[in-house]
Structure formats: structure tokens, C-alpha cells
């Protein structure tokens, strides 16, 4: 059997993920007829039907489901290989983190790392919450700060950098804003899901400031909030964990030094 070219695999994955030839062509930046012909050629070469096509829908066959799963992995591997080759030409450590998502640890860790003989340039890779694991697996980042309530750590190694209490963010004129401490039951009715806060922190804090919601946050984020939002400790909220994560089985001298310094900087532990 002939080998599948990377371009053919990328074409198939785009169609399989969108279940629509027009949208897949737009995503790939090509016209639809060449894309349709390429998928048909691929099916003929493999000797299997990958997609069931009707005038109203496109659906994956069993063979298509298998090729989609394996094709994604293959394309990820190729992307990783390219990223690693480029990184090798210019030694650096790419650290992914969402804005404000370092628990106040980044500056002291970087200061200590710069003095290590194995240190390389650290490039910060800003990202949205929850994107860090995918950046690591694709080879687009070498390490990442990840809050423990959100990560998918498949094929990644990690260590806990910081364990800290959570606080609840309330509008300044909220009836409970002056409390010394609260319990989850006190604010459960208006509590925003953590995924929604992570997806759009500014919008979440706008809702809080208007008195339309409350939000659980790591205590280290208190100083970054708007003035019309106050924070109150929550007695029975599970502690927040900040992790340092990196791709499993990929730990060169520069990354090993960064991990060692981060874990030994006095930042690890509970508040």
C-alpha cells in the first residue's frame, strides 16, 4: 500500500472534523472541488470508504473514525518534530501561561533560573486558560503553568508548585462583602462555573461587579481584580493547586534545571 502524504492526511482530518467539505475547504484555504477529488483518491488508494456522503450530510464510516483518530496523532507528531527541530536551532525554553496565572511565582523563578549554568532564554507563550496541555503536546511550548482544576495531563508530567486557599469574589455592595469568612453554601446560588471564569475572566468579573454572580478564585489573584470587587476567604472550598507541566519523556538539561529551580525556590507548599 502506498504511503499517505501529510497533505492528504490533513485534508481528510479537516473534512472529518467539520463533516462538511465547504467548511473544510475554507479552513484549509483551498477550493472545494480539489478537496473532494483528493479525498476520493485517498479512498481509492486505501481501498475503503472513509466518508458516507449524501446531499444533506457527511458522516464518518468505521474506517474513517479510525483514520481520524490515528491521523490526528500522526499530524501532532509531525508538528512536534518540526517545532523541536526549530527549537534545537535556537536554544530556548517556551513557557506557556495565561495572563496572571503564575500565582506570583514567575519573577522569582526566572531570577533564580538565569543564574543556572544550564539556563537558556525563556520565552513566555501567553494563552487562554486550558490551552496549555495542548500547546505542550503539540510541541508549541516546553513547560506550562496550569491550575489543577482544569488540566488534561495525558502524555504530560507535572509537579505541584503552589497550594493555596480559594476566595470568593463578590460585588463591593454585596450583602456578604463584609464577612470575615464564608462557606460555599453561602454563595452557591450565584457561583459561576470555573470553566466560564477561565474562558473569559473579564466578562466573569463584570458579572460579579454587577452583583449578578460570584466566583471562586485562587487567593493569589486577589490583587489583580477590579476595585469594585472584594474577596472573602471560603472555609470549606478545596485548595487551589498550581502545577508546572511539561511533555512526558522530554526533559533536557535546560528544562530539568527550570523544574528543579521552580520546585526548590521556596514556592512549593500551601498558604
XYZ file of N, CA and C in Angstrom:
813
model
N 0.841 -1.198 0.000
C 0.000 0.000 0.000
C 0.875 1.246 0.000
N 0.495 2.223 -0.812
C 1.249 3.468 -0.859
C 1.116 4.226 0.458
N 2.160 4.967 0.770
C 2.114 5.796 1.972
C 1.167 6.977 1.755
N 0.537 7.405 2.832
C -0.315 8.594 2.781
C 0.556 9.823 2.969
N 0.372 10.815 2.129
C 1.115 12.055 2.278
C 0.513 12.898 3.405
N 1.368 13.703 4.013
C 0.909 14.558 5.112
C -0.234 15.458 4.667
N -0.147 15.998 3.463
C -1.199 16.889 2.971
C -2.529 16.152 2.845
N -2.493 14.920 2.328
C -3.724 14.140 2.209
C -4.350 13.890 3.579
N -3.501 13.576 4.538
C -3.997 13.308 5.887
C -4.622 14.566 6.487
N -3.972 15.708 6.283
C -4.514 16.975 6.791
C -5.856 17.298 6.127
N -5.967 17.019 4.823
C -7.232 17.235 4.118
C -8.334 16.376 4.736
N -8.030 15.083 4.929
C -9.044 14.179 5.475
C -9.466 14.599 6.880
N -8.502 14.933 7.728
C -8.827 15.321 9.107
C -9.714 16.566 9.114
N -9.439 17.516 8.240
C -10.259 18.732 8.180
C -11.702 18.404 7.809
N -11.883 17.533 6.821
C -13.244 17.147 6.424
C -13.919 16.351 7.536
N -13.173 15.428 8.140
C -13.745 14.585 9.192
C -14.153 15.403 10.410
N -13.380 16.424 10.743
C -13.694 17.232 11.929
C -14.861 18.182 11.693
N -15.029 18.636 10.465
C -16.123 19.570 10.171
C -17.362 18.869 9.626
N -17.177 17.635 9.097
C -18.273 16.906 8.429
C -18.928 17.785 7.361
N -18.087 18.556 6.678
C -18.607 19.475 5.660
C -17.455 19.846 4.725
N -17.585 19.518 3.442
C -16.497 19.779 2.503
C -16.258 21.279 2.319
N -17.337 22.068 2.288
C -17.171 23.503 2.093
C -16.420 24.160 3.236
N -16.814 23.826 4.478
C -16.137 24.423 5.635
C -14.699 23.935 5.739
N -14.475 22.659 5.404
C -13.112 22.132 5.445
C -12.232 22.837 4.417
N -12.773 23.065 3.218
C -12.004 23.756 2.180
C -11.657 25.173 2.623
N -12.626 25.838 3.245
C -12.369 27.195 3.745
C -11.284 27.181 4.814
N -11.344 26.208 5.716
C -10.332 26.095 6.773
C -8.951 25.847 6.197
N -8.881 25.060 5.133
C -7.597 24.718 4.522
C -7.105 25.786 3.550
N -7.996 26.684 3.143
C -7.613 27.720 2.198
C -7.507 27.226 0.770
N -8.339 26.233 0.416
C -8.343 25.714 -0.952
C -9.780 25.678 -1.459
N -9.935 25.429 -2.767
C -11.274 25.306 -3.339
C -11.869 23.940 -2.989
N -13.189 23.853 -3.020
C -13.839 22.598 -2.630
C -13.628 21.460 -3.630
N -13.713 21.692 -4.958
C -13.560 20.557 -5.886
C -12.231 19.810 -5.740
N -11.074 20.494 -5.652
C -9.824 19.747 -5.453
C -9.815 18.954 -4.150
N -10.456 19.483 -3.115
C -10.519 18.760 -1.844
C -11.341 17.489 -1.997
N -12.485 17.582 -2.655
C -13.325 16.400 -2.871
C -12.577 15.344 -3.673
N -11.852 15.783 -4.702
C -11.093 14.825 -5.521
C -9.988 14.174 -4.699
N -9.331 14.953 -3.844
C -8.247 14.401 -3.025
C -8.764 13.327 -2.072
N -9.927 13.550 -1.470
C -10.494 12.549 -0.558
C -10.889 11.297 -1.335
N -11.454 11.469 -2.519
C -11.829 10.309 -3.341
C -10.598 9.502 -3.734
N -9.512 10.187 -4.113
C -8.270 9.479 -4.453
C -7.742 8.712 -3.250
N -7.810 9.328 -2.075
C -7.331 8.662 -0.863
C -8.138 7.398 -0.594
N -9.444 7.462 -0.754
C -10.284 6.277 -0.535
C -9.943 5.179 -1.534
N -9.706 5.540 -2.788
C -9.352 4.528 -3.792
C -8.023 3.873 -3.456
N -7.059 4.665 -3.030
C -5.739 4.111 -2.701
C -5.803 3.192 -1.498
N -6.616 3.551 -0.519
C -6.726 2.716 0.677
C -7.650 1.528 0.465
N -8.535 1.638 -0.512
C -9.477 0.551 -0.765
C -10.613 0.491 0.237
N -10.919 1.618 0.883
C -12.013 1.666 1.862
C -12.784 2.970 1.683
N -14.028 2.957 2.129
C -14.832 4.177 2.154
C -14.629 4.843 3.508
N -14.196 6.084 3.492
C -13.928 6.818 4.731
C -15.095 7.704 5.149
N -15.844 8.179 4.154
C -16.936 9.115 4.422
C -18.191 8.681 3.688
N -19.310 8.700 4.382
C -20.605 8.496 3.740
C -21.143 9.862 3.345
N -21.408 10.040 2.046
C -21.831 11.341 1.551
C -23.262 11.258 1.035
N -24.079 12.194 1.435
C -25.391 12.391 0.836
C -25.503 13.866 0.485
N -26.611 14.242 -0.110
C -26.792 15.654 -0.468
C -26.954 16.536 0.766
N -27.228 15.896 1.924
C -27.516 16.686 3.125
C -26.480 16.536 4.229
N -25.652 15.503 4.162
C -24.725 15.308 5.277
C -23.491 14.522 4.855
N -22.440 14.671 5.647
C -21.219 13.881 5.512
C -20.979 13.218 6.858
N -20.781 11.897 6.858
C -20.584 11.164 8.113
C -19.411 10.209 7.964
N -18.717 9.961 9.064
C -17.581 9.048 9.062
C -18.048 7.598 9.087
N -17.379 6.758 8.306
C -17.567 5.315 8.428
C -16.682 4.813 9.570
N -16.768 3.512 9.859
C -15.903 2.938 10.899
C -14.434 3.131 10.528
N -14.111 2.925 9.240
C -12.729 3.128 8.794
C -12.329 4.593 8.932
N -13.267 5.488 8.644
C -12.980 6.908 8.783
C -12.729 7.319 10.219
N -13.482 6.734 11.155
C -13.270 7.026 12.579
C -11.856 6.648 13.002
N -11.405 5.478 12.552
C -10.057 5.018 12.909
C -9.004 5.940 12.307
N -9.172 6.283 11.023
C -8.169 7.136 10.381
C -8.156 8.531 10.999
N -9.305 9.028 11.434
C -9.336 10.340 12.081
C -8.530 10.317 13.376
N -8.761 9.307 14.213
C -8.041 9.232 15.493
C -6.543 9.097 15.279
N -6.147 8.183 14.394
C -4.721 7.966 14.152
C -4.112 9.121 13.364
N -4.902 9.707 12.474
C -4.405 10.830 11.684
C -4.107 12.047 12.530
N -4.967 12.317 13.495
C -4.699 13.429 14.413
C -3.387 13.217 15.147
N -3.193 11.983 15.636
C -1.951 11.687 16.361
C -0.741 11.856 15.455
N -0.861 11.381 14.211
C 0.262 11.483 13.279
C 0.591 12.944 12.972
N -0.431 13.758 12.745
C -0.192 15.173 12.456
C 0.393 15.889 13.668
N -0.075 15.522 14.870
C 0.507 16.104 16.088
C 1.987 15.756 16.200
N 2.318 14.500 15.863
C 3.713 14.062 15.939
C 4.582 14.844 14.958
N 4.062 15.063 13.758
C 4.810 15.826 12.756
C 5.003 17.268 13.220
N 3.931 17.883 13.746
C 4.038 19.260 14.249
C 5.077 19.352 15.361
N 5.070 18.343 16.239
C 6.027 18.329 17.346
C 7.452 18.213 16.826
N 7.668 17.334 15.838
C 9.006 17.150 15.278
C 9.527 18.446 14.659
N 8.655 19.144 13.933
C 9.056 20.411 13.312
C 9.396 21.448 14.381
N 8.543 21.530 15.411
C 8.781 22.507 16.481
C 10.079 22.220 17.215
N 10.352 20.938 17.478
C 11.576 20.577 18.188
C 12.813 20.873 17.352
N 12.720 20.628 16.041
C 13.854 20.923 15.167
C 14.161 22.418 15.163
N 13.109 23.228 15.126
C 13.315 24.676 15.141
C 13.885 25.135 16.481
N 13.403 24.517 17.555
C 13.900 24.876 18.882
C 15.372 24.528 19.031
N 15.774 23.385 18.466
C 17.168 22.954 18.578
C 18.118 23.947 17.920
N 17.631 24.649 16.890
C 18.482 25.618 16.201
C 18.692 26.884 17.032
N 17.798 27.131 17.975
C 17.912 28.317 18.835
C 17.483 27.917 20.240
N 18.425 27.515 21.079
C 18.064 27.027 22.411
C 17.232 28.043 23.187
N 16.094 27.594 23.648
C 15.211 28.435 24.450
C 14.209 27.535 25.148
N 13.572 28.067 26.144
C 12.534 27.344 26.866
C 11.255 28.161 26.763
N 10.244 27.591 26.124
C 8.982 28.294 25.918
C 8.022 27.914 27.042
N 7.608 28.906 27.801
C 6.764 28.685 28.974
C 5.369 29.236 28.705
N 4.385 28.349 28.671
C 3.003 28.759 28.405
C 2.290 29.076 29.713
N 1.566 30.166 29.721
C 0.763 30.514 30.895
C -0.287 31.525 30.495
N -1.411 31.483 31.196
C -2.429 32.500 30.945
C -2.068 33.748 31.741
N -2.441 34.927 31.265
C -2.108 36.158 31.982
C -2.557 36.092 33.444
N -1.636 36.375 34.337
C -1.934 36.333 35.763
C -1.970 34.946 36.356
N -1.670 33.939 35.559
C -1.809 32.561 36.022
C -0.529 31.941 36.530
N 0.279 32.719 37.255
C 1.544 32.184 37.772
C 1.604 32.170 39.289
N 0.507 32.557 39.945
C 0.492 32.560 41.402
C 1.530 33.474 42.027
N 2.039 34.427 41.263
C 3.077 35.316 41.774
C 4.453 34.686 41.839
N 4.628 33.530 41.178
C 5.884 32.786 41.295
C 6.866 33.038 40.161
N 6.374 33.553 39.036
C 7.213 33.599 37.843
C 8.475 34.425 38.039
N 8.356 35.624 38.563
C 9.524 36.506 38.685
C 10.642 35.887 39.517
N 10.379 35.353 40.724
C 11.478 34.754 41.484
C 12.063 33.507 40.832
N 11.222 32.726 40.154
C 11.741 31.531 39.479
C 12.675 31.931 38.341
N 12.263 32.913 37.534
C 13.112 33.357 36.423
C 14.417 33.958 36.929
N 14.346 34.704 38.013
C 15.560 35.317 38.564
C 16.557 34.254 38.992
N 16.070 33.193 39.636
C 16.963 32.117 40.066
C 17.460 31.298 38.881
N 16.601 31.101 37.886
C 16.966 30.285 36.724
C 18.076 30.938 35.912
N 18.055 32.251 35.801
C 19.062 32.945 34.987
C 20.486 32.660 35.457
N 20.656 32.362 36.730
C 21.996 32.122 37.275
C 22.452 30.677 37.136
N 21.594 29.810 36.613
C 21.956 28.394 36.487
C 22.796 28.180 35.229
N 23.852 27.349 35.293
C 24.696 27.123 34.109
C 23.961 26.468 32.944
N 22.852 25.778 33.217
C 22.092 25.130 32.141
C 20.989 26.022 31.573
N 20.878 27.239 32.079
C 19.772 28.115 31.680
C 19.872 28.520 30.215
N 18.709 28.652 29.584
C 18.596 29.199 28.233
C 17.578 30.337 28.295
N 17.421 31.026 27.190
C 16.425 32.100 27.134
C 15.031 31.529 27.394
N 14.251 32.204 28.230
C 12.870 31.794 28.493
C 11.936 32.701 27.693
N 11.149 32.083 26.839
C 10.166 32.818 26.035
C 8.780 32.538 26.605
N 8.063 33.574 26.992
C 6.714 33.404 27.530
C 5.718 33.256 26.385
N 4.846 32.267 26.500
C 3.829 31.988 25.483
C 2.458 32.243 26.109
N 1.888 33.440 25.933
C 0.572 33.719 26.517
C -0.495 32.844 25.869
N -1.452 32.402 26.664
C -2.514 31.552 26.134
C -3.755 31.698 26.999
N -4.865 31.199 26.488
C -6.099 31.174 27.267
C -6.054 30.010 28.245
N -6.846 30.100 29.287
C -6.899 29.020 30.272
C -7.321 27.720 29.597
N -6.646 26.643 29.942
C -6.979 25.336 29.396
C -6.243 24.982 28.120
N -5.561 25.947 27.490
C -4.840 25.668 26.241
C -3.454 25.074 26.484
N -2.935 25.210 27.707
C -1.554 24.821 27.967
C -1.257 23.354 27.632
N -2.088 22.385 28.069
C -1.767 20.988 27.772
C -1.631 20.708 26.277
N -2.521 21.295 25.476
C -2.448 21.071 24.035
C -1.191 21.697 23.445
N -0.804 22.876 23.921
C 0.436 23.502 23.449
C 1.637 22.614 23.751
N 1.653 21.993 24.921
C 2.762 21.103 25.286
C 2.789 19.875 24.388
N 1.635 19.271 24.159
C 1.599 18.045 23.349
C 1.958 18.318 21.899
N 1.643 19.519 21.396
C 1.957 19.860 20.006
C 3.384 20.349 19.824
N 4.132 20.475 20.916
C 5.493 20.968 20.798
C 5.575 22.465 20.656
N 4.472 23.180 20.920
C 4.468 24.637 20.824
C 4.918 25.299 22.120
N 5.089 24.515 23.176
C 5.617 25.011 24.451
C 6.398 23.876 25.097
N 7.373 24.241 25.923
C 8.215 23.245 26.595
C 7.786 23.002 28.036
N 7.130 23.978 28.636
C 6.637 23.864 30.009
C 5.460 24.813 30.139
N 4.670 24.615 31.193
C 3.489 25.464 31.363
C 3.082 25.520 32.821
N 2.551 26.668 33.213
C 1.871 26.803 34.497
C 0.397 26.484 34.257
N -0.141 25.541 35.013
C -1.517 25.084 34.804
C -2.213 24.974 36.152
N -3.386 25.563 36.270
C -4.151 25.394 37.507
C -4.798 24.015 37.533
N -4.767 23.378 38.699
C -5.109 21.967 38.829
C -6.543 21.604 38.565
N -7.496 22.563 38.570
C -8.892 22.199 38.364
C -9.226 22.012 36.886
N -8.316 22.353 35.975
C -8.672 22.347 34.560
C -7.841 21.441 33.664
N -6.699 20.873 34.107
C -5.822 20.284 33.103
C -6.203 18.879 32.648
N -5.926 18.607 31.392
C -5.923 17.254 30.847
C -4.441 16.925 30.677
N -3.900 16.107 31.567
C -2.452 15.892 31.613
C -2.012 14.625 30.899
N -2.813 14.141 29.961
C -2.436 12.964 29.188
C -1.114 13.220 28.460
N -0.182 12.308 28.599
C 1.154 12.363 27.982
C 2.001 13.517 28.518
N 1.668 14.011 29.702
C 2.445 15.082 30.320
C 2.895 14.668 31.709
N 4.033 15.220 32.136
C 4.479 15.104 33.522
C 4.173 16.421 34.222
N 4.024 16.382 35.536
C 3.730 17.624 36.256
C 4.174 17.516 37.705
N 4.387 18.665 38.306
C 4.693 18.776 39.736
C 3.893 19.954 40.292
N 3.497 19.837 41.546
C 2.746 20.917 42.193
C 3.711 22.027 42.604
N 3.419 23.241 42.181
C 4.225 24.404 42.557
C 3.646 25.136 43.761
N 2.331 25.217 43.820
C 1.703 26.042 44.853
C 0.343 25.472 45.215
N 0.089 25.357 46.498
C -1.239 25.017 47.012
C -1.705 26.207 47.837
N -2.853 26.755 47.499
C -3.314 27.959 48.185
C -4.823 27.909 48.397
N -5.315 28.633 49.381
C -6.765 28.653 49.620
C -7.492 29.394 48.509
N -8.782 29.156 48.422
C -9.615 29.882 47.476
C -10.430 30.944 48.212
N -10.741 31.991 47.477
C -11.588 33.064 47.994
C -12.778 33.213 47.060
N -13.830 33.852 47.543
C -14.971 34.132 46.677
C -14.973 35.619 46.354
N -15.107 35.925 45.066
C -15.172 37.313 44.604
C -16.629 37.765 44.601
N -16.874 38.911 45.216
C -18.225 39.459 45.358
C -18.237 40.927 44.944
N -19.401 41.409 44.552
C -19.550 42.849 44.312
C -19.296 43.600 45.615
N -18.731 44.794 45.508
C -18.414 45.564 46.701
C -19.617 45.846 47.578
N -20.821 45.930 46.972
C -22.028 46.199 47.754
C -22.852 44.939 48.015
N -22.244 43.767 47.801
C -22.942 42.501 48.081
C -23.211 42.403 49.583
N -24.358 41.858 49.990
C -24.663 41.745 51.425
C -23.617 40.986 52.233
N -22.863 40.083 51.572
C -21.865 39.285 52.283
C -20.450 39.841 52.143
N -20.302 40.989 51.483
C -18.963 41.512 51.193
C -18.167 41.831 52.447
N -18.839 42.112 53.548
C -18.123 42.467 54.767
C -17.838 41.302 55.686
N -18.179 40.087 55.267
C -17.971 38.917 56.122
C -16.484 38.609 56.268
N -16.101 38.075 57.425
C -14.702 37.685 57.639
C -14.382 36.416 56.877
N -15.293 35.449 56.892
C -15.169 34.209 56.124
C -16.565 33.779 55.699
N -16.610 32.904 54.700
C -17.879 32.362 54.216
C -17.742 30.862 54.003
N -18.883 30.221 53.753
C -18.903 28.821 53.354
C -19.499 28.746 51.951
N -19.215 27.643 51.243
C -19.714 27.510 49.875
C -21.228 27.656 49.804
N -21.924 27.124 50.801
C -23.383 27.202 50.787
C -23.879 28.643 50.798
N -23.077 29.549 51.336
C -23.491 30.952 51.414
C -23.567 31.614 50.043
N -22.771 31.129 49.104
C -22.678 31.798 47.796
C -22.997 30.870 46.636
N -23.435 29.645 46.928
C -23.610 28.634 45.880
C -24.608 29.055 44.815
N -25.642 29.788 45.183
C -26.705 30.113 44.231
C -26.198 30.901 43.030
N -25.249 31.789 43.229
C -24.790 32.615 42.110
C -23.405 32.290 41.614
N -22.866 31.128 42.012
C -21.467 30.811 41.714
C -21.265 30.475 40.239
N -20.328 31.154 39.598
C -20.011 30.874 38.197
C -19.193 29.593 38.083
N -19.436 28.761 37.053
C -18.586 27.585 36.820
C -17.146 28.019 36.544
N -16.189 27.248 37.040
C -14.779 27.604 36.851
C -14.415 27.684 35.378
N -15.029 26.830 34.540
C -14.718 26.857 33.103
C -15.129 28.189 32.481
N -16.243 28.742 32.934
C -16.694 30.027 32.383
C -15.764 31.154 32.807
N -15.300 31.108 34.049
C -14.353 32.126 34.521
C -13.064 32.054 33.713
N -12.575 30.822 33.498
C -11.326 30.640 32.766
C -11.451 31.097 31.321
N -12.617 30.853 30.713
C -12.803 31.191 29.305
C -12.788 32.699 29.074
N -13.404 33.466 29.962
C -13.454 34.924 29.782
C -13.441 35.592 31.153
N -12.247 35.729 31.765
C -12.169 36.297 33.117
C -12.757 37.701 33.221
N -12.535 38.539 32.204
C -13.031 39.919 32.264
C -14.555 39.949 32.313
N -15.192 39.135 31.472
C -16.657 39.090 31.470
C -17.185 38.536 32.784
N -16.487 37.537 33.327
C -16.906 36.962 34.608
C -16.847 38.007 35.717
N -15.773 38.777 35.756
C -15.645 39.798 36.794
C -16.639 40.944 36.597
N -17.041 41.181 35.348
C -18.081 42.183 35.099
C -19.396 41.741 35.737
N -19.732 40.453 35.579
C -20.949 39.921 36.196
C -20.871 40.011 37.717
N -19.690 39.698 38.255
C -19.510 39.777 39.709
C -19.692 41.218 40.184
N -19.051 42.163 39.503
C -19.126 43.569 39.909
C -20.555 44.102 39.859
N -21.359 43.567 38.938
C -22.752 43.999 38.821
C -23.660 43.320 39.843
N -23.094 42.402 40.625
C -23.887 41.698 41.619
C -24.721 40.570 41.063
N -24.418 40.145 39.829
C -25.212 39.091 39.192
C -24.604 37.709 39.355
N -23.407 37.631 39.933
C -22.754 36.334 40.107
C -21.665 36.471 41.159
N -21.158 35.324 41.605
C -19.977 35.267 42.463
C -19.001 34.287 41.825
N -17.743 34.316 42.242
C -16.740 33.472 41.590
C -15.693 33.013 42.590
N -15.364 31.720 42.534
C -14.266 31.181 43.341
C -12.960 31.384 42.603
N -11.939 31.880 43.302
C -10.646 32.169 42.690
C -9.522 31.765 43.634
N -8.335 31.442 43.089
C -7.164 31.268 43.950
C -6.860 32.573 44.680
N -6.442 32.474 45.920
C -6.202 33.676 46.727
C -5.167 34.606 46.097
N -4.209 34.054 45.344
C -3.151 34.886 44.761
C -3.665 35.853 43.701
N -4.895 35.653 43.220
C -5.443 36.540 42.186
C -6.133 37.770 42.762
N -6.246 37.858 44.076
C -6.996 38.968 44.679
C -6.480 40.335 44.245
N -5.168 40.477 44.174
C -4.587 41.773 43.857
C -4.784 42.203 42.422
N -5.281 41.305 41.549
C -5.449 41.632 40.137
C -6.883 42.032 39.788
N -7.774 42.027 40.770
C -9.184 42.273 40.489
C -9.506 43.764 40.453
N -10.630 44.090 39.855
C -11.086 45.468 39.779
C -11.473 45.976 41.168
N -11.496 47.289 41.311
C -11.702 47.903 42.630
C -13.096 47.663 43.199
N -14.082 47.455 42.323
C -15.452 47.277 42.815
C -15.779 45.820 43.120
N -14.748 44.983 43.201
C -14.913 43.572 43.571
C -14.095 43.312 44.829
N -14.684 42.630 45.797
C -13.971 42.269 47.023
C -13.895 40.753 47.126
N -12.940 40.270 47.912
C -12.759 38.832 48.088
C -12.871 38.463 49.564
N -13.510 37.320 49.808
C -13.690 36.817 51.165
C -13.219 35.365 51.196
N -12.407 34.964 52.184
C -11.978 33.565 52.286
C -13.178 32.623 52.424
N -13.047 31.430 51.836
C -14.105 30.416 51.905
C -13.577 29.227 52.696
N -14.198 28.939 53.820
C -13.679 27.930 54.746
C -13.616 26.529 54.144
N -14.668 26.126 53.422
C -14.772 24.729 53.001
C -14.497 24.517 51.514
N -13.891 25.488 50.842
C -13.525 25.310 49.428
C -12.231 24.515 49.330
N -12.169 23.600 48.383
C -10.944 22.827 48.177
C -9.804 23.765 47.802
N -8.587 23.510 48.277
C -7.460 24.372 47.914
C -7.217 24.374 46.404
N -6.685 25.461 45.911
C -6.307 25.569 44.505
C -4.859 25.110 44.340
N -4.600 24.356 43.265
C -3.242 23.866 43.010
C -2.732 24.445 41.697
N -1.534 24.999 41.738
C -0.856 25.458 40.530
C 0.224 24.443 40.194
N 0.177 23.915 38.968
C 1.119 22.883 38.540
C 2.108 23.439 37.531
N 3.299 22.858 37.511
C 4.236 23.033 36.408
C 4.180 21.746 35.605
N 3.832 21.843 34.329
C 3.680 20.658 33.476
C 4.628 20.747 32.289
N 5.021 19.572 31.761
C 5.892 19.505 30.587
C 5.659 18.160 29.910
N 6.049 18.012 28.630
C 5.815 16.760 27.920
C 6.556 15.595 28.571
N 5.874 14.479 28.725
C 6.493 13.296 29.313
C 7.665 12.842 28.450
N 8.709 12.366 29.088
C 9.899 11.808 28.429
C 10.636 12.845 27.591
N 10.416 14.137 27.880
C 11.191 15.165 27.182
C 11.672 16.160 28.233
N 12.870 15.900 28.761
C 13.356 16.744 29.854
C 14.860 16.938 29.697
N 15.250 17.817 28.773
C 16.655 18.124 28.576
C 17.211 18.910 29.740
N 18.489 19.252 29.634
C 19.176 19.908 30.749
C 18.542 21.249 31.108
N 18.159 22.031 30.098
C 17.585 23.356 30.367
C 16.243 23.236 31.082
N 15.393 22.312 30.613
C 14.090 22.124 31.253
C 14.246 21.509 32.638
N 15.158 20.542 32.761
C 15.384 19.919 34.072
C 15.822 20.963 35.100
N 16.676 21.889 34.676
C 17.124 22.945 35.586
C 15.962 23.854 35.974
N 15.103 24.161 35.004
C 13.953 25.024 35.294
C 13.017 24.358 36.299
N 12.734 23.066 36.092
C 11.851 22.336 37.009
C 12.465 22.291 38.404
N 13.762 21.982 38.465
C 14.441 21.880 39.765
C 14.393 23.210 40.511
N 14.655 24.292 39.806
C 14.664 25.608 40.452
C 13.255 26.012 40.879
N 12.265 25.728 40.023
C 10.882 26.067 40.381
C 10.445 25.330 41.636
N 10.800 24.048 41.721
C 10.386 23.254 42.879
C 11.187 23.595 44.126
N 12.406 24.080 43.946
C 13.251 24.373 45.098
C 13.332 25.836 45.461
N 12.472 26.643 44.847
C 12.576 28.091 45.068
C 11.884 28.561 46.333
N 11.285 27.621 47.062
C 10.534 28.019 48.255
C 9.098 28.342 47.937
N 8.702 28.157 46.651
C 7.330 28.475 46.251
C 6.383 27.318 46.505
N 6.919 26.086 46.619
C 6.059 24.923 46.759
C 5.484 24.879 48.157
N 4.205 24.523 48.222
C 3.601 24.345 49.537
C 2.307 25.079 49.660
N 1.699 24.979 50.783
C 0.379 25.577 50.980
C 0.477 26.912 51.660
N -0.583 27.694 51.455
C -0.669 29.001 52.090
C -1.457 28.870 53.377
